[in-house]
Amino acid sequence: MTRWLALALLLSAGAAKTQPGPAGVLLWPEGAPGAEAHHGEPDQVIDTYVHHVSDPSLTVFRADRRHANGVGIVVMPGGGHRMLVWVNEGVMPAHRLNQAGITAFVLKYRLSREPGSPYSIERDAAADARRAVRWVRAHAADYGVDPNRIGLMGFSAGGELVSLAADNPEPPRLGHDDAIDKVSARPDFQILIYPGPLGIPAAKPAGAPPAFLAAGTLDQCCAMPTLTLYQQLRAANVSVELHLFADTDHGFNVAMHSQRLSLQHWPDRLIDWLSDGGWLTGGRDARAKAFE
């Protein structure tokens, strides 16, 4: 844990400065649709939390090439759409995925509930999530990622964006389409960790990607949306796995602040699910056999 604590302290020391950690790759180099007037405005980092995102970006955490398996996952931190919990729900999950040979792309999306924000969750933040999937798929070869093995993972508010992108129809896009917009925004699988209620019940559960869901039984915000989505996907014959952790509240992230064994090991259950689904070994045939 010492290395993670050092990272957190480093980020907090850079409060109100830009781009924590590795440099981000802008999803729209000329400015996000509807936010062109704010293009070039820097993000802010306050006590490791990211604020004031105007240029949505991806920060890439590449798996060690000695055991990289070709899976890419876009990770979306939570924070109630008021901030991004960058370390505990972005950097830490990315490193945990790296340990399993997965390349992670942590998304900074526009925040709709900050004071004075001009952005909307359904219009702008969800567009950032879809654009992130498109961008990773379009640049998959650059990162050793299989374009047919790209997942979308979100915590809390980020989980809402997963459901909006994976389980609900895409609304008309703003602005002019470019080459990346011609690439599919549908993730190959979805991972929702204590997702908020927005986008659930899903409007389009039939044909949704396979799903991994997790929440705590004491979570007043997000246990019921998790159960609701599980029931919808199950009824729609979508492959779905659910984990509800006893005596656990919201925000358990990757167990940075808990000694509960179940929470310490929930990422292992995710890796088990990915392996059982054939995602870690690659190829459509491998996945088809896994579900026979």
mmCIF file of C-alpha atoms in Angstrom:
data_model
loop_
_atom_site.group_PDB
_atom_site.id
_atom_site.type_symbol
_atom_site.label_atom_id
_atom_site.label_comp_id
_atom_site.label_asym_id
_atom_site.label_seq_id
_atom_site.Cartn_x
_atom_site.Cartn_y
_atom_site.Cartn_z
ATOM 1 C CA MET A 1 0.000 0.000 0.000
ATOM 2 C CA THR A 2 2.964 2.347 0.453
ATOM 3 C CA ARG A 3 3.311 2.957 -3.282
ATOM 4 C CA TRP A 4 -0.394 3.899 -3.581
ATOM 5 C CA LEU A 5 -0.181 6.241 -0.593
ATOM 6 C CA ALA A 6 2.829 7.943 -2.128
ATOM 7 C CA LEU A 7 0.913 8.417 -5.362
ATOM 8 C CA ALA A 8 -2.044 9.924 -3.521
ATOM 9 C CA LEU A 9 0.215 12.344 -1.672
ATOM 10 C CA LEU A 10 1.898 13.336 -4.914
ATOM 11 C CA LEU A 11 -1.435 14.113 -6.521
ATOM 12 C CA SER A 12 -2.723 16.071 -3.551
ATOM 13 C CA ALA A 13 0.441 18.177 -3.618
ATOM 14 C CA GLY A 14 -0.512 19.184 -7.133
ATOM 15 C CA ALA A 15 -3.887 20.585 -6.074
ATOM 16 C CA ALA A 16 -5.505 22.949 -8.596
ATOM 17 C CA LYS A 17 -2.991 21.913 -11.250
ATOM 18 C CA THR A 18 -3.567 19.924 -14.398
ATOM 19 C CA GLN A 19 -3.497 16.291 -15.488
ATOM 20 C CA PRO A 20 -2.696 13.979 -12.538
ATOM 21 C CA GLY A 21 -0.425 11.073 -13.388
ATOM 22 C CA PRO A 22 0.336 10.133 -16.989
ATOM 23 C CA ALA A 23 -0.603 12.585 -19.705
ATOM 24 C CA GLY A 24 -4.135 12.319 -21.050
ATOM 25 C CA VAL A 25 -5.147 11.801 -24.675
ATOM 26 C CA LEU A 26 -7.925 14.152 -25.741
ATOM 27 C CA LEU A 27 -11.010 12.432 -27.122
ATOM 28 C CA TRP A 28 -11.793 15.465 -29.287
ATOM 29 C CA PRO A 29 -8.539 17.289 -30.196
ATOM 30 C CA GLU A 30 -10.511 20.323 -31.382
ATOM 31 C CA GLY A 31 -12.876 20.375 -28.429
ATOM 32 C CA ALA A 32 -15.842 18.252 -27.356
ATOM 33 C CA PRO A 33 -19.163 18.859 -29.142
ATOM 34 C CA GLY A 34 -21.015 21.619 -27.341
ATOM 35 C CA ALA A 35 -17.933 22.505 -25.296
ATOM 36 C CA GLU A 36 -15.735 24.064 -27.966
ATOM 37 C CA ALA A 37 -15.758 27.390 -26.134
ATOM 38 C CA HIS A 38 -14.048 25.692 -23.174
ATOM 39 C CA HIS A 39 -11.433 23.844 -25.238
ATOM 40 C CA GLY A 40 -8.015 24.159 -23.637
ATOM 41 C CA GLU A 41 -9.255 24.962 -20.142
ATOM 42 C CA PRO A 42 -7.245 22.863 -17.672
ATOM 43 C CA ASP A 43 -8.712 20.302 -15.306
ATOM 44 C CA GLN A 44 -8.232 20.944 -11.602
ATOM 45 C CA VAL A 45 -6.987 18.469 -8.996
ATOM 46 C CA ILE A 46 -7.954 19.098 -5.389
ATOM 47 C CA ASP A 47 -6.950 16.497 -2.786
ATOM 48 C CA THR A 48 -6.619 13.855 -5.556
ATOM 49 C CA TYR A 49 -10.134 14.589 -6.889
ATOM 50 C CA VAL A 50 -10.477 15.885 -10.448
ATOM 51 C CA HIS A 51 -12.764 18.860 -11.157
ATOM 52 C CA HIS A 52 -13.709 21.116 -14.075
ATOM 53 C CA VAL A 53 -13.257 18.736 -16.997
ATOM 54 C CA SER A 54 -13.864 20.547 -20.286
ATOM 55 C CA ASP A 55 -11.666 18.440 -22.577
ATOM 56 C CA PRO A 56 -12.618 14.775 -21.981
ATOM 57 C CA SER A 57 -9.535 12.586 -22.062
ATOM 58 C CA LEU A 58 -8.208 9.085 -21.530
ATOM 59 C CA THR A 59 -5.175 8.267 -19.414
ATOM 60 C CA VAL A 60 -3.627 4.996 -20.555
ATOM 61 C CA PHE A 61 -2.258 2.411 -18.138
ATOM 62 C CA ARG A 62 -0.680 -0.248 -20.327
ATOM 63 C CA ALA A 63 -0.362 -3.843 -19.178
ATOM 64 C CA ASP A 64 3.142 -5.266 -19.042
ATOM 65 C CA ARG A 65 3.707 -6.614 -22.538
ATOM 66 C CA ARG A 66 5.109 -9.845 -21.095
ATOM 67 C CA HIS A 67 1.640 -10.902 -19.993
ATOM 68 C CA ALA A 68 -0.728 -8.513 -21.802
ATOM 69 C CA ASN A 69 -3.715 -10.459 -23.122
ATOM 70 C CA GLY A 70 -5.268 -7.987 -25.559
ATOM 71 C CA VAL A 71 -8.168 -6.868 -23.356
ATOM 72 C CA GLY A 72 -8.838 -3.159 -23.012
ATOM 73 C CA ILE A 73 -11.150 -1.639 -20.395
ATOM 74 C CA VAL A 74 -12.308 1.973 -20.175
ATOM 75 C CA VAL A 75 -12.558 2.847 -16.456
ATOM 76 C CA MET A 76 -14.884 5.645 -15.328
ATOM 77 C CA PRO A 77 -14.456 6.887 -11.745
ATOM 78 C CA GLY A 78 -17.413 7.958 -9.656
ATOM 79 C CA GLY A 79 -17.905 11.174 -7.740
ATOM 80 C CA GLY A 80 -21.582 12.045 -8.086
ATOM 81 C CA HIS A 81 -20.943 13.959 -11.337
ATOM 82 C CA ARG A 82 -19.441 16.677 -9.109
ATOM 83 C CA MET A 83 -15.857 15.390 -9.211
ATOM 84 C CA LEU A 84 -13.875 12.319 -10.248
ATOM 85 C CA VAL A 85 -12.517 10.004 -7.547
ATOM 86 C CA TRP A 86 -9.369 9.749 -9.581
ATOM 87 C CA VAL A 87 -7.098 7.620 -7.387
ATOM 88 C CA ASN A 88 -9.392 5.122 -5.645
ATOM 89 C CA GLU A 89 -11.779 4.595 -8.574
ATOM 90 C CA GLY A 90 -9.450 5.315 -11.481
ATOM 91 C CA VAL A 91 -5.742 4.770 -10.906
ATOM 92 C CA MET A 92 -6.078 1.896 -8.417
ATOM 93 C CA PRO A 93 -8.533 -0.151 -10.514
ATOM 94 C CA ALA A 94 -6.315 0.473 -13.549
ATOM 95 C CA HIS A 95 -3.303 -1.004 -11.769
ATOM 96 C CA ARG A 96 -5.374 -3.962 -10.579
ATOM 97 C CA LEU A 97 -6.477 -4.620 -14.160
ATOM 98 C CA ASN A 98 -2.867 -4.311 -15.326
ATOM 99 C CA GLN A 99 -1.943 -7.135 -12.960
ATOM 100 C CA ALA A 100 -4.351 -9.350 -14.927
ATOM 101 C CA GLY A 101 -2.766 -8.376 -18.251
ATOM 102 C CA ILE A 102 -5.488 -5.847 -19.122
ATOM 103 C CA THR A 103 -4.721 -2.395 -20.511
ATOM 104 C CA ALA A 104 -6.829 0.271 -18.785
ATOM 105 C CA PHE A 105 -7.972 3.619 -20.155
ATOM 106 C CA VAL A 106 -9.195 5.895 -17.351
ATOM 107 C CA LEU A 107 -11.722 8.448 -18.551
ATOM 108 C CA LYS A 108 -12.059 12.037 -17.437
ATOM 109 C CA TYR A 109 -15.623 12.904 -18.405
ATOM 110 C CA ARG A 110 -17.514 16.159 -18.168
ATOM 111 C CA LEU A 111 -19.124 16.815 -14.788
ATOM 112 C CA SER A 112 -22.738 17.893 -14.852
ATOM 113 C CA ARG A 113 -23.410 18.639 -11.180
ATOM 114 C CA GLU A 114 -20.561 21.010 -10.419
ATOM 115 C CA PRO A 115 -21.747 24.539 -9.614
ATOM 116 C CA GLY A 116 -22.297 26.422 -12.849
ATOM 117 C CA SER A 117 -21.680 23.412 -15.070
ATOM 118 C CA PRO A 118 -23.087 23.787 -18.607
ATOM 119 C CA TYR A 119 -23.073 20.029 -19.140
ATOM 120 C CA SER A 120 -25.721 17.301 -18.996
ATOM 121 C CA ILE A 121 -25.198 13.717 -17.837
ATOM 122 C CA GLU A 122 -27.307 12.116 -20.563
ATOM 123 C CA ARG A 123 -26.064 14.400 -23.345
ATOM 124 C CA ASP A 124 -22.433 15.152 -22.505
ATOM 125 C CA ALA A 125 -21.031 12.722 -19.931
ATOM 126 C CA ALA A 126 -22.634 9.732 -21.660
ATOM 127 C CA ALA A 127 -21.288 11.029 -24.987
ATOM 128 C CA ASP A 128 -17.820 11.048 -23.437
ATOM 129 C CA ALA A 129 -18.248 7.394 -22.405
ATOM 130 C CA ARG A 130 -19.333 6.369 -25.889
ATOM 131 C CA ARG A 131 -16.554 8.368 -27.504
ATOM 132 C CA ALA A 132 -14.041 6.656 -25.195
ATOM 133 C CA VAL A 133 -15.114 3.211 -26.422
ATOM 134 C CA ARG A 134 -14.953 4.403 -30.019
ATOM 135 C CA TRP A 135 -11.521 5.937 -29.491
ATOM 136 C CA VAL A 136 -10.048 2.814 -27.894
ATOM 137 C CA ARG A 137 -11.520 0.612 -30.607
ATOM 138 C CA ALA A 138 -10.182 2.910 -33.350
ATOM 139 C CA HIS A 139 -6.702 2.930 -31.759
ATOM 140 C CA ALA A 140 -6.704 -0.664 -30.520
ATOM 141 C CA ALA A 141 -3.700 -1.728 -32.608
ATOM 142 C CA ASP A 142 -1.610 1.080 -31.102
ATOM 143 C CA TYR A 143 -2.015 -0.425 -27.629
ATOM 144 C CA GLY A 144 -2.028 -4.140 -28.426
ATOM 145 C CA VAL A 145 -5.756 -4.363 -27.753
ATOM 146 C CA ASP A 146 -8.253 -6.579 -29.555
ATOM 147 C CA PRO A 147 -11.050 -4.317 -30.909
ATOM 148 C CA ASN A 148 -13.523 -7.119 -30.113
ATOM 149 C CA ARG A 149 -12.500 -7.287 -26.441
ATOM 150 C CA ILE A 150 -13.154 -3.794 -25.130
ATOM 151 C CA GLY A 151 -15.078 -3.350 -21.899
ATOM 152 C CA LEU A 152 -16.633 -0.414 -20.090
ATOM 153 C CA MET A 153 -16.251 -0.242 -16.309
ATOM 154 C CA GLY A 154 -17.738 2.355 -13.987
ATOM 155 C CA PHE A 155 -17.999 3.092 -10.279
ATOM 156 C CA SER A 156 -21.105 4.827 -8.889
ATOM 157 C CA ALA A 157 -21.731 7.798 -11.225
ATOM 158 C CA GLY A 158 -19.373 6.131 -13.681
ATOM 159 C CA GLY A 159 -21.586 3.047 -13.469
ATOM 160 C CA GLU A 160 -24.525 5.180 -14.562
ATOM 161 C CA LEU A 161 -22.555 6.079 -17.676
ATOM 162 C CA VAL A 162 -21.864 2.391 -18.328
ATOM 163 C CA SER A 163 -25.584 1.653 -18.319
ATOM 164 C CA LEU A 164 -26.406 4.691 -20.459
ATOM 165 C CA ALA A 165 -23.843 3.544 -23.029
ATOM 166 C CA ALA A 166 -24.392 -0.218 -22.894
ATOM 167 C CA ASP A 167 -28.050 -0.746 -21.979
ATOM 168 C CA ASN A 168 -29.773 2.289 -23.475
ATOM 169 C CA PRO A 169 -30.101 3.640 -27.026
ATOM 170 C CA GLU A 170 -27.699 6.345 -28.165
ATOM 171 C CA PRO A 171 -29.350 9.750 -28.709
ATOM 172 C CA PRO A 172 -28.512 11.881 -31.757
ATOM 173 C CA ARG A 173 -24.961 13.217 -31.541
ATOM 174 C CA LEU A 174 -24.045 16.889 -31.416
ATOM 175 C CA GLY A 175 -21.755 18.432 -34.003
ATOM 176 C CA HIS A 176 -20.200 16.894 -37.094
ATOM 177 C CA ASP A 177 -19.206 13.246 -37.156
ATOM 178 C CA ASP A 178 -15.573 12.346 -37.745
ATOM 179 C CA ALA A 179 -13.848 9.054 -38.561
ATOM 180 C CA ILE A 180 -13.938 7.855 -34.937
ATOM 181 C CA ASP A 181 -17.698 8.430 -34.784
ATOM 182 C CA LYS A 182 -18.093 5.768 -37.481
ATOM 183 C CA VAL A 183 -16.662 3.160 -35.082
ATOM 184 C CA SER A 184 -19.040 1.240 -32.802
ATOM 185 C CA ALA A 185 -19.535 2.654 -29.304
ATOM 186 C CA ARG A 186 -20.993 -0.604 -27.967
ATOM 187 C CA PRO A 187 -18.698 -2.198 -25.374
ATOM 188 C CA ASP A 188 -18.131 -5.934 -25.698
ATOM 189 C CA PHE A 189 -18.807 -6.341 -21.967
ATOM 190 C CA GLN A 190 -19.837 -4.071 -19.109
ATOM 191 C CA ILE A 191 -18.765 -3.813 -15.469
ATOM 192 C CA LEU A 192 -20.899 -1.802 -13.044
ATOM 193 C CA ILE A 193 -19.660 -1.340 -9.472
ATOM 194 C CA TYR A 194 -22.350 0.165 -7.181
ATOM 195 C CA PRO A 195 -23.946 2.040 -10.127
ATOM 196 C CA GLY A 196 -26.256 4.955 -9.487
ATOM 197 C CA PRO A 197 -29.891 4.905 -10.633
ATOM 198 C CA LEU A 198 -29.580 6.988 -13.812
ATOM 199 C CA GLY A 199 -30.142 4.818 -16.883
ATOM 200 C CA ILE A 200 -31.681 2.035 -14.774
ATOM 201 C CA PRO A 201 -34.169 0.485 -15.500
ATOM 202 C CA ALA A 202 -32.497 0.107 -18.863
ATOM 203 C CA ALA A 203 -34.417 1.126 -21.977
ATOM 204 C CA LYS A 204 -32.739 -1.458 -24.196
ATOM 205 C CA PRO A 205 -31.630 -4.497 -22.183
ATOM 206 C CA ALA A 206 -32.227 -6.985 -25.008
ATOM 207 C CA GLY A 207 -28.946 -7.570 -26.789
ATOM 208 C CA ALA A 208 -26.932 -5.730 -24.140
ATOM 209 C CA PRO A 209 -23.328 -6.861 -23.589
ATOM 210 C CA PRO A 210 -22.498 -9.432 -20.881
ATOM 211 C CA ALA A 211 -22.420 -7.773 -17.475
ATOM 212 C CA PHE A 212 -20.656 -8.020 -14.121
ATOM 213 C CA LEU A 213 -22.459 -6.203 -11.278
ATOM 214 C CA ALA A 214 -21.391 -5.574 -7.681
ATOM 215 C CA ALA A 215 -22.738 -3.527 -4.769
ATOM 216 C CA GLY A 216 -23.073 -3.539 -0.979
ATOM 217 C CA THR A 217 -26.265 -4.603 0.787
ATOM 218 C CA LEU A 218 -26.266 -1.443 2.946
ATOM 219 C CA ASP A 219 -25.956 0.916 -0.019
ATOM 220 C CA GLN A 220 -29.092 3.086 0.093
ATOM 221 C CA CYS A 221 -28.223 4.714 -3.215
ATOM 222 C CA CYS A 222 -27.173 1.894 -5.419
ATOM 223 C CA ALA A 223 -28.037 -1.595 -4.181
ATOM 224 C CA MET A 224 -31.527 -1.475 -5.699
ATOM 225 C CA PRO A 225 -30.451 -0.130 -9.127
ATOM 226 C CA THR A 226 -27.892 -2.936 -9.230
ATOM 227 C CA LEU A 227 -30.583 -5.511 -8.487
ATOM 228 C CA THR A 228 -32.971 -3.942 -10.984
ATOM 229 C CA LEU A 229 -30.441 -4.069 -13.791
ATOM 230 C CA TYR A 230 -29.527 -7.657 -12.902
ATOM 231 C CA GLN A 231 -33.174 -8.704 -13.136
ATOM 232 C CA GLN A 232 -33.627 -6.888 -16.443
ATOM 233 C CA LEU A 233 -30.558 -8.411 -18.047
ATOM 234 C CA ARG A 234 -31.392 -11.875 -16.743
ATOM 235 C CA ALA A 235 -34.927 -11.606 -18.137
ATOM 236 C CA ALA A 236 -33.451 -10.518 -21.484
ATOM 237 C CA ASN A 237 -31.181 -13.618 -21.535
ATOM 238 C CA VAL A 238 -28.043 -11.513 -21.237
ATOM 239 C CA SER A 239 -25.136 -13.253 -19.498
ATOM 240 C CA VAL A 240 -24.900 -11.475 -16.135
ATOM 241 C CA GLU A 241 -23.151 -12.078 -12.803
ATOM 242 C CA LEU A 242 -24.116 -10.322 -9.561
ATOM 243 C CA HIS A 243 -22.214 -9.907 -6.282
ATOM 244 C CA LEU A 244 -23.866 -8.288 -3.255
ATOM 245 C CA PHE A 245 -21.540 -7.916 -0.282
ATOM 246 C CA ALA A 246 -23.029 -8.243 3.208
ATOM 247 C CA ASP A 247 -22.791 -5.360 5.699
ATOM 248 C CA THR A 248 -21.184 -3.167 3.027
ATOM 249 C CA ASP A 249 -22.087 0.406 2.123
ATOM 250 C CA HIS A 250 -21.313 2.568 -0.890
ATOM 251 C CA GLY A 251 -17.849 3.407 -2.209
ATOM 252 C CA PHE A 252 -15.797 0.307 -1.425
ATOM 253 C CA ASN A 253 -13.729 0.892 -4.619
ATOM 254 C CA VAL A 254 -10.917 -1.697 -4.676
ATOM 255 C CA ALA A 255 -10.943 -2.038 -0.883
ATOM 256 C CA MET A 256 -8.464 0.758 -0.203
ATOM 257 C CA HIS A 257 -10.139 1.489 3.144
ATOM 258 C CA SER A 258 -11.525 -1.884 4.188
ATOM 259 C CA GLN A 259 -10.135 -5.017 5.770
ATOM 260 C CA ARG A 260 -13.134 -7.148 4.780
ATOM 261 C CA LEU A 261 -11.865 -10.186 2.891
ATOM 262 C CA SER A 262 -14.814 -10.210 0.504
ATOM 263 C CA LEU A 263 -13.984 -6.664 -0.556
ATOM 264 C CA GLN A 264 -10.278 -7.319 -0.748
ATOM 265 C CA HIS A 265 -11.018 -10.116 -3.200
ATOM 266 C CA TRP A 266 -13.872 -8.759 -5.306
ATOM 267 C CA PRO A 267 -11.490 -7.814 -8.146
ATOM 268 C CA ASP A 268 -10.495 -11.482 -8.237
ATOM 269 C CA ARG A 269 -14.147 -12.372 -8.853
ATOM 270 C CA LEU A 270 -14.146 -9.933 -11.765
ATOM 271 C CA ILE A 271 -11.034 -11.554 -13.242
ATOM 272 C CA ASP A 272 -12.657 -14.983 -12.752
ATOM 273 C CA TRP A 273 -15.726 -13.748 -14.651
ATOM 274 C CA LEU A 274 -13.623 -12.356 -17.476
ATOM 275 C CA SER A 275 -11.709 -15.627 -17.691
ATOM 276 C CA ASP A 276 -14.857 -17.780 -17.592
ATOM 277 C CA GLY A 277 -16.314 -15.666 -20.393
ATOM 278 C CA GLY A 278 -13.313 -16.276 -22.608
ATOM 279 C CA TRP A 279 -12.354 -12.595 -22.699
ATOM 280 C CA LEU A 280 -8.824 -13.118 -21.389
ATOM 281 C CA THR A 281 -7.961 -15.787 -23.929
ATOM 282 C CA GLY A 282 -9.319 -13.999 -26.990
ATOM 283 C CA GLY A 283 -11.341 -14.868 -30.013
ATOM 284 C CA ARG A 284 -15.052 -15.143 -30.620
ATOM 285 C CA ASP A 285 -14.842 -18.951 -30.698
ATOM 286 C CA ALA A 286 -13.323 -19.053 -27.210
ATOM 287 C CA ARG A 287 -16.137 -16.906 -25.818
ATOM 288 C CA ALA A 288 -18.820 -18.900 -27.596
ATOM 289 C CA LYS A 289 -17.493 -22.139 -26.112
ATOM 290 C CA ALA A 290 -17.414 -20.577 -22.641
ATOM 291 C CA PHE A 291 -21.174 -19.992 -22.788
ATOM 292 C CA GLU A 292 -22.141 -23.410 -24.245
#
